[in-house]
Coordinates of C-alpha atoms and ligand atoms in Angstrom, one line a residue:
M1 CA 5.2 0.2 -148.8
K2 CA 7.7 -2.1 -147.3
I3 CA 9.8 0.7 -146.1
S4 CA 6.9 2.6 -144.4
T5 CA 5.9 -0.6 -142.5
A6 CA 9.4 -1.0 -141.3
V7 CA 9.5 2.7 -140.2
L8 CA 6.2 2.4 -138.5
G9 CA 7.3 -0.8 -136.7
F10 CA 10.4 0.9 -135.5
A11 CA 8.5 3.9 -134.3
A12 CA 6.1 1.7 -132.4
L13 CA 9.0 -0.1 -130.8
A14 CA 10.6 3.1 -129.7
V15 CA 7.5 4.4 -128.1
A16 CA 6.4 1.2 -126.4
S17 CA 7.9 1.9 -123.0
D18 CA 6.4 0.8 -119.7
V19 CA 8.1 3.7 -117.9
H20 CA 6.0 6.7 -117.4
D21 CA 7.5 10.0 -118.5
L22 CA 6.5 12.6 -115.9
T23 CA 6.8 16.4 -115.8
G24 CA 6.1 19.2 -113.3
Q25 CA 2.5 19.2 -114.7
T26 CA 1.8 15.6 -114.3
F27 CA 3.9 14.4 -111.4
N28 CA 1.8 15.3 -108.4
D29 CA -1.4 13.8 -109.8
F30 CA 0.4 10.7 -110.8
V31 CA 1.8 9.9 -107.3
K32 CA -1.6 10.8 -105.8
D33 CA -3.4 8.4 -108.1
H34 CA -1.1 5.4 -107.4
D35 CA -0.4 3.9 -104.0
L36 CA 3.2 3.1 -104.8
V37 CA 5.4 4.6 -107.5
L38 CA 9.1 4.3 -108.2
A39 CA 10.5 7.4 -109.7
E40 CA 13.9 7.9 -111.4
F41 CA 15.3 11.5 -111.6
F42 CA 17.8 11.5 -114.5
A43 CA 19.7 13.6 -117.0
P44 CA 19.9 12.5 -120.6
W45 CA 23.7 12.8 -120.7
C46 CA 24.4 10.8 -117.5
G47 CA 26.2 7.6 -118.1
H48 CA 24.9 5.7 -115.1
C49 CA 21.4 6.7 -116.2
K50 CA 22.0 5.1 -119.6
A51 CA 23.3 2.0 -118.0
L52 CA 20.2 1.8 -115.8
A53 CA 17.7 2.4 -118.7
P54 CA 17.3 -1.2 -120.0
E55 CA 17.2 -2.6 -116.5
Y56 CA 14.6 0.0 -115.5
E57 CA 12.6 -0.8 -118.6
E58 CA 12.6 -4.5 -117.8
A59 CA 11.6 -3.9 -114.2
A60 CA 8.8 -1.6 -115.4
T61 CA 7.4 -4.3 -117.7
T62 CA 7.4 -6.9 -115.0
L63 CA 6.0 -4.6 -112.3
K64 CA 3.2 -3.4 -114.6
D65 CA 1.5 -6.7 -114.1
K66 CA 1.5 -6.0 -110.4
S67 CA 0.2 -2.5 -110.9
I68 CA 3.4 -0.9 -109.6
P69 CA 4.2 1.9 -112.0
L70 CA 7.8 3.1 -112.7
A71 CA 8.3 6.7 -113.7
K72 CA 11.1 8.9 -114.9
I73 CA 11.7 12.6 -114.8
D74 CA 14.2 14.4 -117.0
C75 CA 15.8 16.9 -114.6
T76 CA 17.3 19.0 -117.4
A77 CA 13.8 19.9 -118.4
E78 CA 12.1 19.8 -115.0
Q79 CA 14.6 21.5 -112.8
E80 CA 12.1 22.9 -110.3
L81 CA 10.6 19.5 -109.7
C82 CA 13.9 17.9 -109.2
Q83 CA 15.0 20.6 -106.8
E84 CA 11.8 20.2 -104.8
Y85 CA 12.7 16.5 -104.2
G86 CA 16.3 17.3 -103.2
V87 CA 17.9 15.5 -106.2
E88 CA 21.7 15.8 -105.8
G89 CA 23.0 13.4 -108.3
Y90 CA 21.9 11.3 -111.3
P91 CA 20.2 9.0 -111.3
T92 CA 18.3 9.4 -108.0
L93 CA 15.6 6.8 -107.3
K94 CA 12.8 7.4 -104.9
V95 CA 9.8 5.4 -103.7
F96 CA 6.6 7.4 -103.4
R97 CA 3.6 6.3 -101.3
G98 CA 1.6 9.4 -102.2
P99 CA 3.3 12.9 -102.5
Q100 CA 4.2 13.0 -98.8
N101 CA 5.6 9.6 -98.0
I102 CA 9.0 9.3 -99.8
A103 CA 11.9 7.0 -99.3
P104 CA 15.1 6.6 -101.2
Y105 CA 15.7 3.5 -103.2
S106 CA 19.4 2.7 -102.6
G107 CA 19.5 -0.9 -103.8
P108 CA 21.4 -2.2 -106.8
R109 CA 20.4 -0.7 -110.2
K110 CA 19.4 -4.0 -111.7
A111 CA 16.0 -5.1 -112.9
E112 CA 15.9 -8.2 -110.6
A113 CA 16.7 -6.1 -107.5
I114 CA 14.2 -3.4 -108.4
I115 CA 11.5 -5.9 -109.0
S116 CA 12.1 -7.8 -105.8
Y117 CA 12.3 -4.5 -103.7
M118 CA 9.2 -3.0 -105.2
T119 CA 7.2 -6.2 -104.9
K120 CA 8.1 -6.3 -101.2
Q121 CA 7.0 -2.7 -100.8
S122 CA 3.7 -3.4 -102.4
L123 CA 2.7 -6.2 -100.0
P124 CA 1.3 -5.6 -96.5
S125 CA 4.3 -6.3 -94.3
V126 CA 2.7 -9.6 -93.3
S127 CA 0.7 -11.6 -95.9
L128 CA -2.0 -13.8 -94.5
L129 CA -1.8 -17.4 -95.8
Q130 CA -4.8 -19.5 -95.0
S131 CA -4.5 -22.3 -97.5
T132 CA -2.0 -25.0 -98.3
E133 CA -1.6 -23.6 -101.8
A134 CA -1.1 -20.0 -100.6
L135 CA 1.5 -21.3 -98.1
E136 CA 3.3 -23.4 -100.6
E137 CA 3.5 -20.7 -103.2
F138 CA 4.7 -18.2 -100.6
K139 CA 7.6 -20.5 -99.4
T140 CA 9.4 -20.0 -102.7
A141 CA 8.4 -16.4 -103.4
D142 CA 11.9 -15.1 -102.6
K143 CA 15.3 -16.3 -101.6
V144 CA 14.3 -16.0 -97.9
V145 CA 10.8 -15.9 -96.6
L146 CA 9.4 -16.2 -93.0
V147 CA 6.1 -17.7 -92.0
G148 CA 4.6 -17.2 -88.6
Y149 CA 2.3 -19.9 -87.3
F150 CA 0.2 -18.7 -84.4
S151 CA -3.5 -18.9 -83.3
T152 CA -6.0 -16.1 -83.9
D153 CA -6.2 -15.4 -80.2
D154 CA -2.5 -15.2 -79.7
K155 CA -2.3 -11.4 -80.0
T156 CA 1.1 -11.1 -78.4
S157 CA 2.9 -13.3 -80.9
N158 CA 1.0 -11.6 -83.7
V159 CA 2.0 -8.1 -82.6
T160 CA 5.6 -9.1 -82.0
Y161 CA 5.8 -10.7 -85.4
E162 CA 4.3 -7.7 -87.2
E163 CA 6.8 -5.4 -85.5
V164 CA 9.6 -7.5 -86.8
A165 CA 8.1 -7.6 -90.2
D166 CA 7.7 -3.8 -90.4
Q167 CA 11.4 -3.4 -89.4
L168 CA 12.8 -6.0 -91.8
R169 CA 10.3 -5.7 -94.7
D170 CA 13.1 -4.5 -97.0
S171 CA 15.0 -7.6 -96.4
F172 CA 12.5 -10.5 -96.3
L173 CA 9.0 -11.5 -97.2
F174 CA 6.8 -12.2 -94.1
G175 CA 3.7 -14.4 -94.1
A176 CA 1.5 -15.8 -91.3
T177 CA -1.2 -18.3 -90.8
S178 CA -3.5 -19.1 -87.9
D179 CA -4.5 -22.4 -89.4
E180 CA -3.5 -25.1 -86.9
A181 CA -3.6 -27.8 -89.5
L182 CA -1.0 -26.0 -91.6
A183 CA 1.3 -25.8 -88.5
K184 CA 0.8 -29.5 -87.9
A185 CA 1.6 -30.3 -91.5
E186 CA 4.8 -28.3 -91.2
G187 CA 5.7 -30.2 -88.0
V188 CA 5.6 -27.2 -85.7
T189 CA 3.6 -26.2 -82.7
Q190 CA 2.0 -22.8 -82.5
P191 CA 3.4 -20.3 -81.9
A192 CA 6.4 -20.8 -84.2
I193 CA 8.3 -19.1 -87.0
V194 CA 9.8 -20.9 -89.9
L195 CA 12.3 -19.4 -92.2
Y196 CA 12.4 -20.9 -95.7
K197 CA 15.5 -20.3 -97.9
D198 CA 16.6 -21.6 -101.3
F199 CA 20.1 -22.6 -100.0
D200 CA 21.9 -24.6 -97.3
E201 CA 19.5 -26.6 -95.1
G202 CA 16.4 -25.1 -96.8
K203 CA 14.6 -24.1 -93.6
N204 CA 15.0 -23.2 -89.9
V205 CA 12.5 -23.3 -87.1
F206 CA 12.1 -20.8 -84.3
E207 CA 9.9 -21.9 -81.5
E208 CA 11.2 -20.5 -78.3
G209 CA 11.2 -17.1 -76.6
F210 CA 9.0 -15.0 -78.8
T211 CA 10.6 -11.6 -78.3
K212 CA 11.3 -9.0 -81.0
D213 CA 15.1 -9.1 -80.5
K214 CA 15.4 -12.8 -80.5
L215 CA 13.3 -13.0 -83.6
I216 CA 15.4 -10.5 -85.4
D217 CA 18.6 -12.3 -84.4
F218 CA 17.1 -15.5 -85.6
A219 CA 16.1 -14.1 -89.0
K220 CA 19.5 -12.5 -89.5
A221 CA 21.5 -15.7 -88.5
A222 CA 19.3 -18.1 -90.4
S223 CA 19.2 -16.1 -93.6
T224 CA 23.0 -15.8 -93.8
P225 CA 24.3 -18.6 -96.0
L226 CA 26.9 -20.9 -94.6
V227 CA 29.2 -19.8 -97.4
G228 CA 27.7 -16.6 -98.8
E229 CA 28.9 -14.0 -101.3
V230 CA 30.4 -10.6 -100.7
G231 CA 29.0 -7.9 -102.9
P232 CA 27.4 -4.5 -102.8
E233 CA 24.2 -5.9 -101.4
T234 CA 25.7 -8.1 -98.7
Y235 CA 28.8 -6.2 -97.6
A236 CA 27.2 -3.9 -95.0
G237 CA 25.5 -6.9 -93.4
Y238 CA 28.7 -8.8 -93.0
M239 CA 30.4 -5.8 -91.5
A240 CA 27.6 -5.3 -89.0
A241 CA 27.4 -9.0 -88.1
G242 CA 29.8 -8.6 -85.2
I243 CA 31.9 -11.7 -86.1
P244 CA 34.9 -12.0 -88.4
L245 CA 34.5 -12.5 -92.1
A246 CA 36.5 -15.1 -94.1
Y247 CA 36.8 -14.2 -97.7
I248 CA 37.4 -16.6 -100.6
F249 CA 38.6 -14.6 -103.6
S250 CA 38.3 -16.2 -107.0
E251 CA 37.8 -14.9 -110.6
S252 CA 35.5 -17.6 -112.0
A253 CA 32.0 -18.4 -110.8
E254 CA 32.7 -22.2 -111.2
E255 CA 35.8 -22.0 -109.0
R256 CA 34.0 -20.0 -106.4
E257 CA 31.3 -22.6 -106.3
S258 CA 33.8 -25.5 -106.0
L259 CA 35.8 -23.7 -103.3
A260 CA 32.6 -22.8 -101.4
K261 CA 31.7 -26.5 -101.5
A262 CA 35.1 -27.6 -100.4
L263 CA 35.2 -25.2 -97.5
R264 CA 31.6 -25.7 -96.3
P265 CA 32.6 -28.2 -93.6
V266 CA 35.0 -25.5 -92.2
A267 CA 32.2 -22.9 -92.3
E268 CA 29.8 -25.4 -90.7
K269 CA 32.3 -26.0 -87.8
Q270 CA 32.8 -22.3 -87.2
K271 CA 29.1 -21.3 -87.6
G272 CA 28.4 -18.4 -85.3
K273 CA 32.1 -17.6 -84.8
L274 CA 33.0 -16.7 -88.3
N275 CA 31.1 -15.9 -91.5
F276 CA 32.4 -17.3 -94.8
A277 CA 31.8 -15.8 -98.2
T278 CA 33.2 -15.9 -101.7
I279 CA 34.0 -12.7 -103.5
D280 CA 34.3 -12.1 -107.2
A281 CA 38.0 -11.2 -107.7
K282 CA 37.3 -10.0 -111.2
A283 CA 34.9 -7.3 -110.0
F284 CA 36.2 -6.6 -106.5
G285 CA 39.8 -7.8 -106.6
Q286 CA 41.1 -4.4 -105.3
H287 CA 39.5 -5.2 -102.0
A288 CA 42.1 -7.9 -101.5
G289 CA 44.7 -5.1 -101.0
N290 CA 42.7 -3.9 -98.0
L291 CA 43.2 -7.3 -96.5
N292 CA 46.9 -7.2 -97.2
L293 CA 46.7 -9.9 -99.9
E294 CA 48.5 -9.5 -103.2
V295 CA 46.0 -8.2 -105.7
G296 CA 46.0 -10.4 -108.9
K297 CA 47.1 -13.7 -107.4
W298 CA 43.9 -15.8 -107.2
P299 CA 42.4 -17.7 -105.6
A300 CA 43.2 -16.3 -102.2
F301 CA 41.8 -16.4 -98.7
A302 CA 41.8 -13.9 -95.8
I303 CA 40.0 -13.3 -92.6
Q304 CA 39.0 -9.8 -91.4
D305 CA 38.2 -9.1 -87.8
T306 CA 35.4 -6.6 -88.5
E307 CA 35.3 -5.3 -84.9
K308 CA 39.0 -4.4 -84.6
N309 CA 39.5 -4.2 -88.4
Q310 CA 42.5 -6.5 -88.3
K311 CA 43.5 -8.5 -91.3
F312 CA 44.7 -12.0 -91.4
P313 CA 45.7 -12.9 -95.0
Y314 CA 46.4 -16.6 -95.7
S315 CA 49.8 -16.6 -97.1
A316 CA 49.5 -19.2 -99.8
Q317 CA 47.9 -17.4 -102.7
G318 CA 47.3 -18.4 -106.3
S319 CA 46.7 -22.2 -106.0
V320 CA 43.5 -24.0 -105.5
S321 CA 45.2 -26.9 -103.8
D322 CA 46.4 -24.6 -101.1
L323 CA 42.9 -23.6 -100.2
S324 CA 41.9 -27.2 -99.3
E325 CA 39.6 -28.0 -96.5
K326 CA 42.5 -29.3 -94.5
K327 CA 44.8 -26.3 -94.9
I328 CA 42.2 -23.6 -94.5
G329 CA 40.6 -25.6 -91.6
K330 CA 43.9 -25.5 -89.7
F331 CA 44.4 -21.8 -90.5
V332 CA 40.9 -20.9 -89.3
E333 CA 41.3 -23.0 -86.2
D334 CA 44.5 -21.2 -85.3
F335 CA 42.8 -17.9 -85.9
V336 CA 39.9 -18.8 -83.6
A337 CA 42.5 -19.9 -81.0
G338 CA 44.2 -16.5 -81.3
K339 CA 47.4 -18.0 -82.7
V340 CA 47.5 -16.0 -85.9
E341 CA 49.1 -12.6 -85.7
P342 CA 47.3 -9.8 -87.6
S343 CA 49.1 -8.5 -90.6
V344 CA 50.2 -4.9 -90.4
K345 CA 51.2 -3.2 -93.6
S346 CA 54.2 -1.0 -93.3
E347 CA 57.0 0.5 -95.2
P348 CA 60.4 -0.3 -93.7
I349 CA 61.5 2.0 -90.9
P350 CA 63.8 4.6 -92.5
D351 CA 67.5 4.1 -91.6
K352 CA 67.9 7.8 -91.2
Q353 CA 65.5 10.7 -91.1
E354 CA 66.8 12.8 -93.9
G355 CA 64.4 15.6 -94.7
P356 CA 63.1 18.2 -92.3
V357 CA 59.8 16.3 -92.0
T358 CA 60.0 13.1 -89.9
V359 CA 58.9 10.0 -91.8
V360 CA 56.4 7.8 -89.9
V361 CA 55.6 4.2 -91.0
A362 CA 53.3 1.7 -89.3
K363 CA 56.3 0.1 -87.6
N364 CA 57.6 3.3 -85.9
Y365 CA 54.2 4.9 -85.4
Q366 CA 54.0 4.0 -81.8
E367 CA 57.5 5.2 -81.0
V368 CA 57.5 8.5 -83.0
V369 CA 53.9 9.5 -82.5
I370 CA 52.6 8.1 -79.3
D371 CA 55.3 7.0 -76.8
N372 CA 57.0 10.3 -76.1
D373 CA 56.5 13.7 -74.5
K374 CA 56.4 15.8 -77.7
D375 CA 53.7 17.6 -79.6
V376 CA 53.6 15.6 -82.9
L377 CA 51.9 17.1 -85.9
L378 CA 51.2 14.2 -88.4
E379 CA 50.1 14.5 -92.0
F380 CA 48.4 11.5 -93.5
Y381 CA 48.9 11.6 -97.3
A382 CA 48.6 9.6 -100.4
P383 CA 51.3 9.8 -103.1
W384 CA 48.7 10.6 -105.9
C385 CA 46.9 13.3 -103.9
G386 CA 47.3 16.8 -105.5
H387 CA 46.5 18.8 -102.4
C388 CA 49.2 16.8 -100.6
K389 CA 51.7 17.8 -103.3
A390 CA 50.7 21.4 -103.0
L391 CA 51.2 21.3 -99.2
A392 CA 54.6 19.5 -99.3
P393 CA 57.0 22.6 -99.7
K394 CA 55.0 24.5 -97.1
Y395 CA 55.1 21.5 -94.8
D396 CA 58.9 21.2 -95.2
E397 CA 59.2 24.9 -94.4
L398 CA 57.1 24.5 -91.3
A399 CA 59.3 21.6 -90.2
G400 CA 62.4 23.7 -90.7
M401 CA 61.0 26.4 -88.4
F402 CA 60.5 23.9 -85.6
K403 CA 63.8 22.2 -86.1
Q404 CA 65.4 24.0 -83.1
Y405 CA 62.6 22.8 -80.9
S406 CA 63.0 19.1 -82.0
D407 CA 62.9 17.9 -78.4
K408 CA 59.4 19.4 -78.0
V409 CA 57.7 19.5 -81.4
V410 CA 57.9 16.9 -84.3
I411 CA 56.5 17.6 -87.7
A412 CA 55.8 14.3 -89.3
K413 CA 54.1 12.6 -92.3
V414 CA 52.9 9.1 -93.1
D415 CA 51.9 7.6 -96.5
A416 CA 48.6 6.2 -95.4
T417 CA 48.3 4.0 -98.5
L418 CA 51.3 2.0 -97.6
N419 CA 51.0 1.9 -93.8
D420 CA 48.2 0.6 -91.6
V421 CA 47.6 3.4 -89.0
P422 CA 44.9 3.4 -86.4
D423 CA 43.5 6.9 -87.1
E424 CA 40.3 7.9 -88.6
I425 CA 40.9 9.9 -91.7
S426 CA 38.3 11.2 -94.1
G427 CA 40.4 12.5 -97.0
F428 CA 43.9 13.4 -98.0
P429 CA 45.7 15.2 -96.6
T430 CA 44.4 14.8 -93.0
I431 CA 46.5 16.6 -90.4
K432 CA 46.3 15.8 -86.7
L433 CA 48.2 17.1 -83.6
F434 CA 49.1 14.5 -81.0
K435 CA 49.9 16.7 -78.2
A436 CA 52.1 15.7 -75.3
G437 CA 50.1 14.3 -72.4
S438 CA 47.0 13.5 -74.3
K439 CA 48.0 11.3 -77.3
D440 CA 44.8 9.4 -77.2
A441 CA 42.8 12.4 -78.3
P442 CA 44.5 14.0 -81.3
V443 CA 43.2 17.4 -82.5
D444 CA 42.2 17.6 -86.1
Y445 CA 43.6 20.5 -88.1
S446 CA 40.9 22.2 -90.2
G447 CA 42.5 25.6 -90.9
S448 CA 43.9 26.7 -94.1
R449 CA 47.1 25.1 -95.3
T450 CA 49.5 27.9 -94.8
V451 CA 52.8 27.8 -92.8
E452 CA 51.5 30.6 -90.6
D453 CA 48.2 29.0 -89.7
L454 CA 49.8 25.6 -89.1
A455 CA 52.4 27.2 -86.8
N456 CA 49.8 29.1 -84.9
F457 CA 47.8 25.9 -84.5
I458 CA 50.8 24.1 -83.0
R459 CA 51.4 27.1 -80.6
E460 CA 47.9 27.3 -79.4
N461 CA 46.9 23.7 -79.3
G462 CA 50.2 22.0 -78.5
S463 CA 51.1 21.3 -74.8
H464 CA 54.5 23.0 -75.1
K465 CA 53.1 26.2 -76.5
I466 CA 56.1 26.7 -78.8
D467 CA 56.0 30.0 -80.6
V468 CA 57.8 30.5 -83.8
G469 CA 55.4 33.4 -84.5
S470 CA 57.8 36.2 -85.4
K471 CA 59.1 34.2 -88.3
A472 CA 55.7 32.8 -89.3
E473 CA 54.3 36.3 -89.6
T474 CA 56.7 37.1 -92.3
M475 CA 55.6 34.2 -94.3
E476 CA 53.3 35.2 -97.1
G477 CA 50.2 33.8 -98.5
V478 CA 46.9 33.0 -96.8
E479 CA 45.9 30.8 -99.7
T480 CA 43.1 28.6 -98.7
D481 CA 43.5 25.1 -100.1
Q482 CA 40.1 23.7 -99.3
M483 CA 39.8 20.1 -98.0
P484 CA 38.0 18.1 -100.7
K485 CA 34.4 17.6 -99.6
Q486 CA 34.7 14.0 -100.3
A487 CA 37.6 11.7 -100.9
P488 CA 37.8 11.0 -104.7
A489 CA 36.5 7.6 -105.6
A490 CA 39.9 6.1 -105.9
T491 CA 40.7 6.9 -102.3
A492 CA 38.0 4.8 -100.9
S493 CA 40.0 1.6 -100.8
D494 CA 43.1 3.5 -99.8
L495 CA 41.2 4.9 -96.9
S496 CA 40.0 1.6 -95.7
E497 CA 43.6 0.4 -95.7
S498 CA 44.6 3.0 -93.4
V499 CA 42.6 2.0 -90.4
T500 CA 43.8 -1.0 -88.5
E501 CA 42.1 -1.0 -85.1
G502 CA 40.6 1.0 -82.4
I503 CA 37.3 2.7 -81.7
K504 CA 34.1 1.4 -83.2
D505 CA 33.3 4.7 -84.9
T506 CA 36.5 4.3 -86.9
I507 CA 35.6 0.9 -88.0
T508 CA 32.2 1.9 -89.1
K509 CA 33.7 4.6 -91.3
A510 CA 36.3 2.2 -92.6
A511 CA 33.5 -0.2 -93.4
G512 CA 31.7 2.5 -95.3
A513 CA 34.9 3.2 -97.3
I514 CA 35.4 -0.5 -98.2
K515 CA 31.8 -0.7 -99.2
D516 CA 32.3 2.3 -101.4
A517 CA 35.3 0.7 -102.9
I518 CA 33.4 -2.5 -103.6
I519 CA 30.6 -0.6 -105.1
D520 CA 32.8 1.6 -107.1
D521 CA 34.6 -1.4 -108.5
G522 CA 31.3 -2.9 -109.4
E523 CA 30.2 0.4 -111.0
V524 CA 26.8 -0.1 -109.6
E525 CA 26.1 2.9 -107.4
E526 CA 28.1 5.8 -108.6
H527 CA 26.4 9.1 -109.2
D528 CA 27.3 11.5 -111.9
E529 CA 27.6 15.0 -110.5
L530 CA 24.9 17.5 -111.1
Ligands
LIG601 C1 -2.7 -10.8 -86.8 O1 -3.5 -9.7 -86.5 C2 -4.1 -9.0 -87.6 C3 -4.7 -7.7 -87.2 O2 -5.5 -7.9 -86.1 C4 -5.1 -10.0 -88.3 O3 -5.6 -9.4 -89.4 C5 -4.3 -11.3 -88.7 O4 -5.3 -12.2 -89.2 C6 -3.6 -11.9 -87.5 N1 -2.7 -13.0 -87.9 C7 -2.9 -14.2 -87.6 C8 -2.0 -15.2 -88.2 O5 -3.8 -14.6 -86.8
LIG602 C1 43.2 25.0 -81.9 O1 42.3 23.9 -82.1 C2 40.9 24.2 -82.1 C3 40.1 23.0 -82.2 O2 40.5 22.3 -83.4 C4 40.7 25.2 -83.3 O3 39.3 25.6 -83.3 C5 41.6 26.4 -83.2 O4 41.4 27.2 -84.3 C6 43.0 25.9 -83.0 N1 43.9 27.1 -82.9 C7 44.6 27.6 -83.9 C8 45.4 28.9 -83.7 O5 44.6 27.1 -85.0

């Protein structure tokens, strides 16, 4: 008797899930019947799916009360359905507003984030607040909320505000009231926007120049904490902010809090010129390497110029007392005054070029690659990269063939993990030809990695048209060593290190790489392959 009760109890527990199991048969009707559905496409064996499961369950239970159902689809059983929705990795999360209107969910795979995101999706982009109670409750409904105060006949402000709300609805909650008494009680004159936040000064008021752009700028600036936190959710925002970011690395939450407090006055003084944020060195410590800090010595401080992707590591690492308001304040002031030199990571310049391939490091890059009249073929490699190792003997051979033309053609390589170079690279190895006369527009090599094809590439695309063809033709092998579609996860941080300055495009890509690195370290967003 006892046993069977226990068994029954267990069975009931196992079945009591608030996540709806959907199949090819039930899926369509389900998303038709519900205005808003979050669906997870998963595979039973996928580790990231297993990690998500309890978070997803928790979110489903909370969101059930708000009538927002969460569903899951086992793609090993429902292959057709998963294919129809373009599922390429597990887990894939999608937000359905009916069968046609589908958007990816790409936020963190945590219950809290899912709840917050789906709650925002379920509300009209602007909630109407016509009583003191509704307003008061709304003010604390999220970390950051905005309330518009304007009169019923002020259509212009209303329309502008709704446009902004539609655009930023994933980031903030938007409310509005036309009640003049509520505006008065808040101490603002219609039309006005007030941003409420649960940190720093608590609220900010926007009363002038009711344009969409100004409002968006206001919302972004006012919602950025004086000393914030770098993580997968905030990283892209900091990179897009258009001003440098100062990082405070520390392993413990208490220390981060106390350092943030100590450096607040510095952040306050530089508001608008520099963003300040702490970063969890336990989870994202590898990122310190991208800033040319020594990984493992905490706490640490560094500034990144996000526009030029220059790094300014603060040299004293590993002692809290060195990160005092006074010392960091001085460093930051020097930085703002342009008195701090960016740090460029480089191996030492080789005393002598020994092998057939010329060794490039950050410090001789300008001289060997740019400031001359030669066609320079440069390979960007990483020591651990298998494709690079496979290429090495062929690359040596190629260099040997061009040896007699060394006044016109240089075959070179650079370890991009140890040297800050300005080029955009998307995987290892990357090969570029800097031809004489147009060094600012290197040509990417995308052919097969054979001696023959490389030699032909130099002949055809180089300025000097050097032909070593007769020899090349005797070389055997048209083996095609495909470029990896994507850099392996471990390369992400290495990639970001390799980009120091230059065109914005490059920076954006580098930022993406750093973001990947951060996210990978945090093990939040990885997909298991199909
Ligand atoms: C803004 O306009 C909408 C649509 O006309 C209306 O429902 C809403 O009440 C207006 N908001 C305010 C605060 O007047
Ligand atoms: C020369 O460069 C172009 C552009 O990258 C490329 O399409 C072409 O194949 C190259 N020529 C050879 C012989 O590799």
